[in-house]
XYZ file of C-alpha atoms in Angstrom:
646
model
C 89.744 -53.588 -36.594
C 91.255 -56.769 -37.983
C 91.267 -55.268 -41.491
C 92.945 -52.145 -40.182
C 95.524 -54.150 -38.257
C 96.503 -56.057 -41.381
C 97.637 -52.850 -43.139
C 101.426 -52.851 -43.275
C 103.409 -49.807 -44.378
C 106.891 -48.432 -43.742
C 109.290 -46.145 -45.535
C 112.575 -44.284 -45.082
C 112.604 -40.489 -45.148
C 115.148 -37.739 -44.758
C 114.707 -35.722 -41.580
C 113.752 -32.043 -41.625
C 113.222 -29.854 -38.584
C 109.537 -28.981 -38.130
C 108.186 -25.506 -37.396
C 108.063 -24.247 -33.811
C 104.317 -24.828 -33.425
C 104.918 -28.615 -33.517
C 107.558 -28.578 -30.783
C 105.065 -29.093 -27.950
C 103.427 -32.229 -29.319
C 104.198 -35.507 -31.065
C 102.733 -34.767 -34.488
C 104.911 -34.900 -37.614
C 104.437 -33.877 -41.233
C 104.670 -36.485 -43.979
C 104.682 -35.989 -47.759
C 101.471 -36.424 -49.733
C 102.872 -39.539 -51.402
C 102.824 -41.288 -48.013
C 99.045 -40.862 -47.836
C 98.689 -42.225 -51.368
C 100.709 -45.303 -50.396
C 98.625 -45.839 -47.258
C 95.367 -45.606 -49.195
C 96.697 -48.042 -51.773
C 97.665 -50.485 -49.011
C 94.247 -50.160 -47.390
C 92.412 -50.908 -50.636
C 88.704 -51.019 -49.846
C 89.344 -50.927 -46.108
C 89.153 -47.802 -43.999
C 92.320 -46.249 -42.667
C 92.512 -46.207 -38.870
C 91.898 -42.901 -37.141
C 94.019 -41.387 -35.831
C 97.032 -42.666 -37.747
C 99.955 -43.483 -35.454
C 103.507 -44.340 -36.455
C 106.710 -45.746 -35.040
C 109.847 -43.681 -35.723
C 113.078 -45.674 -35.524
C 116.737 -44.719 -35.897
C 118.079 -46.960 -38.698
C 121.345 -47.700 -36.860
C 120.932 -47.312 -33.092
C 117.455 -48.828 -33.002
C 116.104 -46.019 -30.787
C 112.386 -45.593 -31.379
C 109.426 -43.455 -30.403
C 105.796 -43.177 -31.504
C 103.926 -40.220 -32.942
C 100.845 -38.990 -34.768
C 100.625 -37.098 -38.037
C 99.713 -33.431 -38.326
C 99.202 -33.424 -42.090
C 100.492 -34.932 -45.300
C 102.072 -31.729 -46.558
C 105.819 -32.018 -46.102
C 107.881 -29.589 -48.174
C 109.652 -32.464 -49.970
C 108.389 -35.806 -51.252
C 111.322 -37.700 -49.711
C 111.470 -35.963 -46.324
C 109.492 -35.887 -43.085
C 109.295 -32.889 -40.753
C 109.940 -33.876 -37.117
C 109.677 -31.775 -33.942
C 113.080 -30.916 -32.523
C 112.526 -32.921 -29.333
C 111.827 -36.106 -31.344
C 115.030 -35.571 -33.329
C 116.922 -35.191 -30.038
C 115.278 -38.270 -28.508
C 116.271 -40.420 -31.506
C 119.707 -38.857 -31.910
C 118.897 -37.500 -35.365
C 119.857 -34.301 -37.102
C 118.598 -32.639 -40.255
C 119.519 -34.687 -43.332
C 119.644 -38.050 -41.515
C 117.350 -40.881 -42.529
C 114.589 -42.248 -40.307
C 112.405 -45.344 -40.655
C 108.697 -44.563 -40.291
C 106.293 -47.467 -39.830
C 102.508 -47.525 -39.468
C 101.822 -48.826 -35.957
C 98.377 -49.138 -34.398
C 98.396 -48.728 -30.617
C 95.933 -49.632 -27.851
C 94.221 -46.862 -25.938
C 96.065 -45.866 -22.791
C 94.411 -46.013 -19.387
C 97.156 -44.880 -16.983
C 100.550 -43.222 -17.072
C 103.125 -42.283 -14.486
C 105.246 -39.209 -15.149
C 108.446 -38.143 -13.466
C 109.032 -34.366 -13.295
C 112.508 -33.371 -14.427
C 112.454 -29.950 -12.770
C 111.807 -28.923 -9.181
C 109.477 -26.075 -10.086
C 106.702 -28.236 -11.552
C 104.663 -27.480 -8.429
C 104.357 -23.890 -9.671
C 101.533 -25.353 -11.760
C 98.383 -24.821 -9.706
C 96.792 -28.140 -10.689
C 99.522 -30.028 -12.499
C 97.525 -33.216 -13.055
C 94.720 -31.310 -14.778
C 97.236 -29.195 -16.712
C 99.087 -32.294 -17.898
C 95.889 -34.049 -18.939
C 94.761 -30.965 -20.868
C 98.180 -30.571 -22.523
C 98.353 -34.232 -23.529
C 94.804 -34.146 -24.850
C 95.533 -31.102 -26.996
C 99.034 -31.852 -28.320
C 99.777 -35.577 -28.238
C 98.426 -38.674 -29.980
C 100.749 -41.226 -28.389
C 103.004 -41.873 -25.420
C 106.050 -44.150 -25.333
C 107.723 -45.351 -22.160
C 110.938 -43.439 -21.550
C 110.117 -40.426 -23.706
C 110.385 -36.887 -22.347
C 107.395 -34.654 -22.955
C 107.286 -30.914 -22.464
C 104.212 -29.384 -20.839
C 103.569 -25.748 -21.665
C 101.959 -23.852 -18.790
C 101.730 -20.141 -19.438
C 105.188 -18.998 -20.483
C 107.035 -21.831 -18.795
C 107.856 -25.274 -20.142
C 108.060 -28.161 -17.691
C 109.743 -31.448 -18.730
C 108.321 -34.810 -17.616
C 109.562 -38.305 -18.353
C 107.113 -41.128 -19.047
C 108.151 -43.874 -16.613
C 105.142 -46.218 -16.745
C 102.236 -46.872 -19.104
C 99.217 -49.155 -19.169
C 98.213 -51.396 -20.870
C 101.420 -51.398 -22.982
C 104.696 -49.499 -23.183
C 103.323 -47.444 -26.091
C 99.709 -46.267 -26.133
C 97.213 -44.080 -27.962
C 95.776 -41.270 -25.824
C 93.116 -39.853 -28.160
C 89.470 -40.081 -27.058
C 90.291 -41.876 -23.840
C 90.254 -41.016 -20.142
C 93.950 -41.225 -19.355
C 94.737 -41.166 -15.647
C 97.945 -39.249 -14.923
C 100.048 -39.959 -11.843
C 103.136 -38.011 -10.717
C 106.088 -40.018 -9.449
C 107.658 -37.206 -7.415
C 109.930 -34.223 -7.625
C 113.409 -34.653 -9.075
C 116.552 -32.980 -7.771
C 118.127 -31.423 -10.799
C 121.036 -29.934 -8.904
C 120.979 -26.346 -10.058
C 120.060 -23.239 -8.158
C 116.594 -21.895 -8.830
C 115.929 -18.172 -8.990
C 114.726 -16.623 -5.777
C 111.043 -16.167 -6.506
C 110.034 -16.337 -2.866
C 107.018 -14.145 -2.249
C 106.442 -12.134 0.893
C 103.084 -10.887 2.065
C 102.499 -7.147 2.307
C 99.410 -5.450 3.697
C 97.865 -2.073 2.985
C 99.673 0.905 4.515
C 102.888 -1.089 4.838
C 106.351 -0.430 3.419
C 109.169 -2.550 2.005
C 112.481 -0.925 2.878
C 115.731 -1.143 0.886
C 114.877 -4.362 -0.924
C 117.710 -5.834 -2.984
C 116.586 -6.924 -6.443
C 118.702 -9.477 -8.355
C 120.027 -8.480 -11.765
C 117.755 -9.614 -14.624
C 115.561 -11.430 -12.120
C 112.508 -10.770 -9.974
C 111.397 -10.474 -6.390
C 107.730 -10.973 -5.639
C 105.307 -9.844 -2.970
C 101.635 -10.669 -2.512
C 99.369 -7.796 -1.510
C 96.082 -8.688 0.198
C 93.129 -6.384 -0.466
C 89.417 -5.975 -0.122
C 87.385 -5.910 -3.317
C 86.699 -2.530 -4.967
C 89.763 -1.020 -3.312
C 91.690 1.997 -4.622
C 95.428 1.589 -4.127
C 98.369 3.961 -4.433
C 101.850 2.484 -4.704
C 104.926 4.703 -4.319
C 108.358 3.408 -5.205
C 111.799 4.974 -4.813
C 114.837 3.599 -6.637
C 117.763 3.949 -4.254
C 120.315 2.305 -6.522
C 120.402 0.951 -10.061
C 117.250 0.657 -12.152
C 114.187 -1.493 -11.681
C 110.777 -2.241 -13.209
C 107.591 -2.777 -11.243
C 104.940 -5.129 -12.617
C 101.612 -6.042 -11.008
C 98.992 -8.680 -11.774
C 95.861 -10.030 -10.142
C 95.917 -13.295 -12.119
C 99.448 -14.606 -12.506
C 101.619 -15.170 -9.461
C 104.785 -14.279 -11.357
C 104.138 -11.160 -13.457
C 106.963 -10.115 -15.747
C 107.828 -7.154 -17.939
C 106.170 -8.956 -20.845
C 103.140 -10.199 -18.905
C 101.382 -7.859 -16.482
C 98.217 -5.853 -15.892
C 99.783 -2.716 -14.401
C 103.400 -1.607 -14.635
C 105.922 1.209 -14.610
C 108.847 0.369 -16.883
C 110.421 3.815 -16.869
C 113.845 4.717 -15.503
C 112.595 7.403 -13.109
C 113.851 7.297 -9.554
C 110.401 8.116 -8.196
C 107.416 6.047 -9.366
C 103.719 6.411 -8.542
C 100.983 3.952 -9.555
C 97.311 4.373 -8.748
C 95.112 1.311 -9.237
C 91.394 2.003 -9.122
C 88.469 -0.299 -8.234
C 90.538 -3.449 -7.875
C 88.165 -6.429 -8.031
C 90.688 -9.009 -6.856
C 91.389 -9.974 -3.249
C 95.115 -10.270 -3.876
C 97.669 -8.576 -6.112
C 101.051 -9.998 -7.054
C 103.766 -7.334 -7.144
C 106.994 -8.095 -8.970
C 110.175 -5.982 -8.944
C 112.566 -6.651 -11.827
C 116.221 -5.702 -11.563
C 117.281 -4.050 -14.808
C 120.739 -3.136 -13.527
C 123.121 -4.864 -11.168
C 122.842 -4.244 -7.417
C 119.470 -2.499 -7.673
C 117.854 -1.421 -4.400
C 114.351 -0.040 -3.962
C 111.934 1.052 -1.263
C 108.210 1.010 -1.841
C 104.996 1.462 0.078
C 101.343 0.886 -0.620
C 98.281 2.542 0.856
C 94.557 2.661 0.316
C 93.123 5.899 -1.054
C 89.595 7.161 -1.545
C 88.203 8.311 -4.882
C 88.497 11.983 -4.004
C 92.232 11.589 -3.403
C 92.598 9.453 -6.511
C 91.058 12.160 -8.676
C 93.396 14.792 -7.300
C 96.036 15.736 -9.849
C 99.489 16.745 -8.798
C 99.394 20.215 -10.307
C 101.131 23.365 -9.239
C 98.746 26.210 -8.481
C 98.655 28.830 -11.193
C 100.572 31.999 -10.377
C 98.836 35.338 -10.331
C 99.767 36.836 -13.723
C 98.636 40.343 -12.972
C 101.532 42.744 -13.521
C 103.750 39.970 -14.890
C 105.374 39.254 -18.251
C 106.422 35.868 -19.634
C 110.148 35.346 -20.138
C 110.940 34.663 -23.807
C 113.591 32.120 -22.878
C 112.305 30.027 -19.977
C 108.623 31.071 -20.313
C 108.358 31.817 -16.598
C 106.098 34.701 -15.495
C 108.217 37.572 -14.154
C 107.260 40.924 -12.640
C 107.221 43.464 -15.454
C 109.615 45.843 -13.698
C 112.335 43.162 -13.441
C 111.828 41.323 -16.713
C 114.863 42.847 -18.459
C 117.117 41.917 -15.562
C 115.678 38.379 -15.480
C 115.982 37.820 -19.221
C 119.561 39.006 -19.251
C 120.433 36.516 -16.536
C 118.278 33.777 -18.096
C 119.840 34.012 -21.572
C 123.330 33.898 -20.073
C 122.725 30.908 -17.784
C 119.736 28.860 -18.997
C 119.132 26.805 -22.123
C 115.798 25.540 -23.447
C 115.506 22.022 -24.873
C 116.438 22.283 -28.568
C 113.938 19.539 -29.504
C 110.947 21.539 -28.355
C 109.749 19.830 -25.181
C 110.000 23.164 -23.306
C 112.211 21.963 -20.471
C 114.782 24.468 -19.199
C 118.279 23.464 -18.075
C 121.317 25.234 -16.729
C 123.867 25.739 -19.481
C 126.707 23.250 -19.342
C 124.899 21.096 -16.786
C 125.067 17.321 -16.833
C 121.283 17.215 -16.944
C 121.279 19.176 -20.220
C 123.972 17.002 -21.732
C 122.043 13.843 -20.867
C 118.655 15.175 -21.973
C 117.349 12.891 -24.710
C 114.401 12.584 -27.105
C 113.506 9.289 -28.762
C 113.522 9.589 -32.556
C 110.929 6.796 -32.891
C 108.281 7.940 -30.409
C 107.427 10.854 -28.106
C 109.433 9.583 -25.133
C 111.839 11.971 -23.413
C 114.243 11.490 -20.548
C 117.876 10.991 -19.699
C 120.348 9.392 -22.068
C 120.986 6.882 -19.264
C 117.556 5.395 -19.946
C 117.926 5.282 -23.741
C 119.219 1.715 -23.862
C 116.358 0.464 -21.716
C 113.778 2.432 -23.687
C 114.999 1.085 -27.025
C 115.085 -2.455 -25.630
C 111.608 -2.219 -24.111
C 109.791 -0.265 -26.826
C 111.691 -0.529 -30.117
C 113.151 -4.028 -30.249
C 111.202 -6.848 -31.952
C 109.664 -9.334 -29.521
C 107.712 -12.508 -30.216
C 105.086 -13.953 -27.926
C 105.446 -17.535 -26.727
C 102.401 -18.402 -28.847
C 104.551 -17.709 -31.960
C 101.713 -15.799 -33.631
C 102.241 -12.255 -32.358
C 105.214 -9.952 -32.885
C 105.639 -6.432 -31.540
C 108.340 -3.947 -30.600
C 106.815 -2.989 -27.254
C 106.550 -4.873 -23.976
C 103.370 -2.889 -23.362
C 101.713 -4.301 -26.496
C 103.062 -7.756 -25.709
C 101.601 -7.648 -22.187
C 98.230 -6.517 -23.548
C 98.267 -9.390 -26.044
C 99.108 -11.918 -23.327
C 96.242 -10.661 -21.180
C 93.694 -10.898 -24.007
C 94.244 -12.812 -27.252
C 97.268 -15.004 -26.549
C 96.566 -18.707 -26.929
C 98.775 -19.332 -23.872
C 96.725 -17.066 -21.598
C 95.718 -19.056 -18.533
C 92.007 -19.291 -17.813
C 89.809 -21.338 -15.521
C 87.850 -23.504 -17.938
C 84.127 -23.144 -17.330
C 83.633 -26.841 -18.093
C 86.530 -28.734 -16.465
C 87.170 -25.971 -13.862
C 90.948 -26.262 -14.168
C 93.535 -23.592 -14.910
C 94.608 -24.146 -18.517
C 95.780 -22.222 -21.582
C 92.776 -20.812 -23.443
C 94.058 -21.905 -26.857
C 93.542 -20.357 -30.267
C 90.325 -18.854 -31.588
C 87.804 -21.605 -32.278
C 86.977 -22.374 -35.905
C 83.323 -22.942 -35.007
C 81.343 -19.695 -35.570
C 78.898 -20.652 -32.814
C 81.762 -21.086 -30.352
C 83.048 -17.653 -31.310
C 79.663 -16.143 -30.495
C 79.834 -17.891 -27.120
C 83.343 -16.495 -26.562
C 84.934 -19.955 -26.450
C 88.559 -20.511 -27.392
C 89.904 -23.862 -28.560
C 90.281 -25.438 -25.108
C 86.771 -24.595 -23.923
C 85.417 -25.492 -27.361
C 87.007 -28.942 -27.120
C 86.231 -29.388 -23.435
C 82.642 -28.231 -23.903
C 82.135 -30.731 -26.730
C 82.197 -33.610 -24.261
C 78.707 -34.966 -23.715
C 76.614 -35.646 -20.651
C 73.232 -37.329 -20.462
C 70.245 -35.033 -20.045
C 68.247 -36.094 -16.989
C 64.965 -35.211 -18.665
C 65.247 -36.715 -22.138
C 68.218 -39.094 -21.583
C 69.917 -37.786 -24.727
C 73.686 -37.130 -24.899
C 74.173 -33.352 -24.960
C 77.473 -31.408 -25.346
C 78.334 -29.669 -22.089
C 78.558 -26.288 -23.824
C 74.983 -26.716 -25.114
C 73.440 -27.903 -21.866
C 72.143 -24.457 -20.852
C 70.426 -23.952 -24.206
C 69.107 -27.504 -24.074
C 67.749 -26.923 -20.568
C 66.107 -23.717 -21.800
C 64.359 -25.678 -24.551
C 63.003 -28.057 -21.927
C 61.876 -25.092 -19.833
C 60.049 -23.524 -22.795
C 58.333 -26.806 -23.592
C 57.459 -27.180 -19.938
C 55.840 -23.742 -19.747
C 53.918 -24.373 -22.957
C 52.272 -27.525 -21.611
C 48.500 -27.543 -21.175
C 46.121 -29.937 -19.476
C 42.714 -30.973 -20.829
C 39.817 -29.145 -19.105
C 38.856 -30.775 -15.837
C 35.471 -32.155 -14.959
C 33.042 -29.423 -13.810
C 32.380 -31.488 -10.687
C 34.554 -29.676 -8.142
C 35.210 -32.953 -6.308
C 36.398 -34.862 -9.378
C 39.917 -34.969 -10.830
C 39.140 -36.604 -14.185
C 39.186 -34.702 -17.507
C 35.814 -33.537 -18.759
C 33.993 -35.248 -21.606
C 31.801 -33.806 -24.347
C 28.393 -33.436 -22.725
C 26.017 -30.650 -21.807
C 27.196 -30.441 -18.183
C 30.944 -30.565 -19.051
C 31.326 -33.477 -16.645
C 33.592 -36.482 -17.066
C 31.952 -39.606 -18.423
C 31.689 -41.131 -14.931
C 30.054 -38.123 -13.295
C 27.692 -37.599 -16.253
C 26.449 -41.202 -16.216
C 23.465 -40.628 -13.854
C 22.268 -37.687 -15.981
C 22.282 -39.341 -19.367
C 18.866 -39.277 -21.087
C 17.579 -40.727 -24.317
C 14.712 -38.250 -24.420
C 14.861 -35.005 -26.342
C 15.462 -32.054 -24.004
C 16.275 -28.982 -26.147
C 15.880 -26.487 -23.287
C 17.724 -28.647 -20.721
C 14.691 -28.522 -18.440
C 14.738 -32.197 -17.522
C 18.522 -32.163 -17.172
C 18.369 -29.296 -14.680
C 15.653 -31.122 -12.745
C 17.832 -34.240 -12.530
C 20.765 -32.212 -11.262
C 18.550 -30.497 -8.684
C 17.153 -33.818 -7.431
C 20.665 -35.286 -7.181
C 21.997 -32.352 -5.177
C 18.872 -32.224 -2.999
C 19.235 -35.926 -2.174
C 22.900 -35.385 -1.214
C 21.948 -32.624 1.251
C 18.990 -34.418 2.808
C 20.074 -38.059 2.796
C 23.819 -38.145 1.967
C 25.684 -40.685 -0.133
C 26.473 -43.058 2.718
C 30.184 -43.253 1.796
C 32.437 -42.711 4.801
C 35.303 -41.291 2.694
C 33.124 -38.577 1.148
C 34.486 -35.030 1.382
C 31.758 -33.262 -0.611
C 30.641 -30.108 1.196
C 27.195 -30.527 -0.416
C 26.714 -33.994 1.085
C 25.086 -34.813 4.444
C 27.405 -37.809 4.916
C 30.499 -35.628 4.648
C 29.179 -32.799 6.844
C 27.299 -35.182 9.175
C 24.368 -32.747 8.952
C 21.210 -33.931 7.209
C 19.157 -30.936 6.108
C 15.389 -30.850 5.883
C 13.860 -30.502 2.436
C 13.150 -26.766 2.747
C 16.639 -25.844 3.996
C 18.266 -27.986 1.310
C 16.173 -26.322 -1.399
C 17.106 -22.831 -0.207
C 20.811 -23.751 -0.318
C 20.513 -25.055 -3.868
C 18.470 -22.188 -5.343
C 21.540 -19.983 -6.298
C 23.307 -22.902 -8.002
C 20.241 -24.232 -9.838
C 19.045 -20.761 -10.809
C 22.263 -20.025 -12.746
C 22.554 -23.497 -14.281
C 20.158 -23.025 -17.289
C 21.932 -19.802 -18.248
C 25.338 -21.540 -18.054
C 24.141 -24.502 -20.129
C 23.088 -22.184 -22.956
C 26.693 -21.019 -23.451
C 28.787 -22.544 -26.297
C 31.278 -23.949 -23.765
C 29.408 -24.363 -20.496
C 31.448 -24.493 -17.303
C 29.038 -24.916 -14.387
C 30.270 -25.310 -10.815
C 28.769 -28.555 -9.496
C 29.369 -30.665 -6.408
C 28.684 -34.387 -6.699
C 30.006 -37.240 -4.604
C 32.777 -39.369 -6.130
C 34.395 -42.736 -5.468
C 37.086 -43.292 -2.851
C 40.149 -43.183 -5.153
C 39.094 -39.885 -6.737
C 38.275 -38.431 -3.328
C 41.725 -39.359 -2.040
C 43.470 -37.905 -5.116
C 41.535 -34.667 -4.729
C 42.477 -34.425 -1.061
C 46.193 -34.997 -1.757
C 46.118 -32.552 -4.681
C 44.598 -29.871 -2.426
C 47.324 -30.472 0.167
C 50.005 -30.231 -2.512
C 48.431 -27.084 -3.972
C 48.432 -25.347 -0.583
C 52.034 -26.371 0.148
C 53.141 -25.105 -3.269
C 51.851 -21.655 -2.281
C 49.949 -21.087 -5.505
C 52.988 -21.683 -7.748
C 51.161 -24.301 -9.823
C 47.640 -24.807 -11.112
C 45.518 -27.308 -9.202
C 45.284 -29.494 -12.305
C 49.061 -29.980 -12.297
C 48.954 -30.908 -8.613
C 46.427 -33.590 -9.539
C 48.712 -34.759 -12.350
C 51.663 -34.960 -9.944
C 49.690 -37.063 -7.448
C 48.550 -39.410 -10.215
C 52.069 -39.738 -11.680
C 53.638 -40.586 -8.319
C 50.739 -42.791 -7.159
C 49.845 -40.688 -4.155
C 53.381 -40.189 -2.759
C 53.387 -36.511 -1.742
C 57.161 -36.158 -1.421
C 57.756 -37.550 -4.883
C 54.820 -35.531 -6.208
C 56.529 -32.326 -5.035
C 59.669 -33.312 -6.936
C 57.581 -34.128 -10.005
C 55.959 -30.694 -9.843
C 59.302 -28.898 -9.635
C 60.689 -30.852 -12.578
C 57.721 -31.046 -14.926
C 54.866 -28.659 -14.182
C 54.702 -25.138 -15.670
C 54.769 -22.394 -13.066
C 52.245 -19.616 -12.814
C 53.406 -16.199 -14.086
C 56.856 -17.583 -14.927
C 58.937 -15.427 -17.275
C 61.153 -17.333 -19.706
């Protein structure tokens, strides 16, 4: 850091206005020669990252700090500055500015003062500000005005306080944002007051301000079918509806009717939202409208407003108006029709009275298939055939309909609830990472999901967006775990050893022989004597829980009864021992610690309701040193489940 701090560089450049995409951040463009000079100054040292600079007016002394977008200015003696930085420093295109390399400490806290009263329209303004700063700014300077983009609106804030210094770096740091309070800016805000409307209610003779909106919120149940009827009593209006944005507009909506008809009908099917936001836009002055909304069933929704077909029997179609007329009166009708009626000359088939105002105003768009009255031509051309650019500056279209579709899908300024920080933010541009694209992540969620958390199982730092896959890897490894075969003594919890009885080394000790016994005859006899002694005399250990032990059952058997009980077990033992991997079922007494582990493992196995193998219950008891509560937690976290599908 000391080597980096010793790098000194400054230079004068002519000011050029940067492109619009840099207007919402503090990054500038410098010429390539500036990078060459910086590298030469650094020598063998490493340049700091990110590079931050101080911009200073050469005469007034006004200054501000910034980052660098790229070293690709259009001229070797000019720097491209965002318009707001030029305004803050009192510069215009062609002026000179002093740019100096300035390393800044990381910021920890900032206080911002909103410069507009409507900043509370932002649902979570602290989270929105933090996300905007993280994505667009490298530095903050006390006194500067920053502009936070939230959807289509821009909200100005002034930096009033900073810690630890009056200019800080905000990259890769947790910057706490505090809001000083609302400012009175002294101008009248548009009336965006929303009223609540319920199903089967009406809004009567609502005045709509010219070139402005009135909003209503409509509460619904999910999966509701809604029919909205609107009558224009005066002027011309547009109706726009959204389930996501509180202030839908003609360029940002989900459902709309932007026509100039006096009667409008919208049917919205299977609405998944619990609330709809209805906006009425006044296209003409002194517009008045009445509208109502009601719930409809699917049968009514599928009903088409069609006139019943006339009975054509005995009728002939008029050659002028194409109406079906009784054959005996067709000549009389056609004579009257040709004298008084005129058919649309552009071929839409509509019939008008000759000389009528309706005929004179009938209009066909020469750029699309729209038809209507000449009174609506201006609006149609404005709405559908005039170039429009989205606020993201990457999409241009002639139609509000296409613009609204873009804003609801691909627009980088579309507001989403981030699945990682759970705040309402702009989704950002398409991520450059192919894996993020497959996951459907835009730039904000890609950046936000790249933050790491510590995995509770392996203690490794894992990106948040990868945590589900990482957890799945742990789950696969967990289900693939196996335990070594257990001792064939049903009362023992130790792993088996390599011997003819498949017992652990402790249980097999009494049966070890140095003599040759190829047919296992002597071994079987030893086992029989051991079991017979347990049934007739017992082991004498008070903790014993062996069901084949007189001490455990408190029932000493006579020699004959004990022998009869052992015959089935001993009879099958030679056959089992002749197998390549013998697995006899034997019952020998064990020491106190093993007996206690076996008891606790059986309790845990029964409480787990057969979700885990008994061997894993034993492992859990051993790992948690006999604590059943902790052993249950260990099982849930580490043991593979029976019949578990990955």
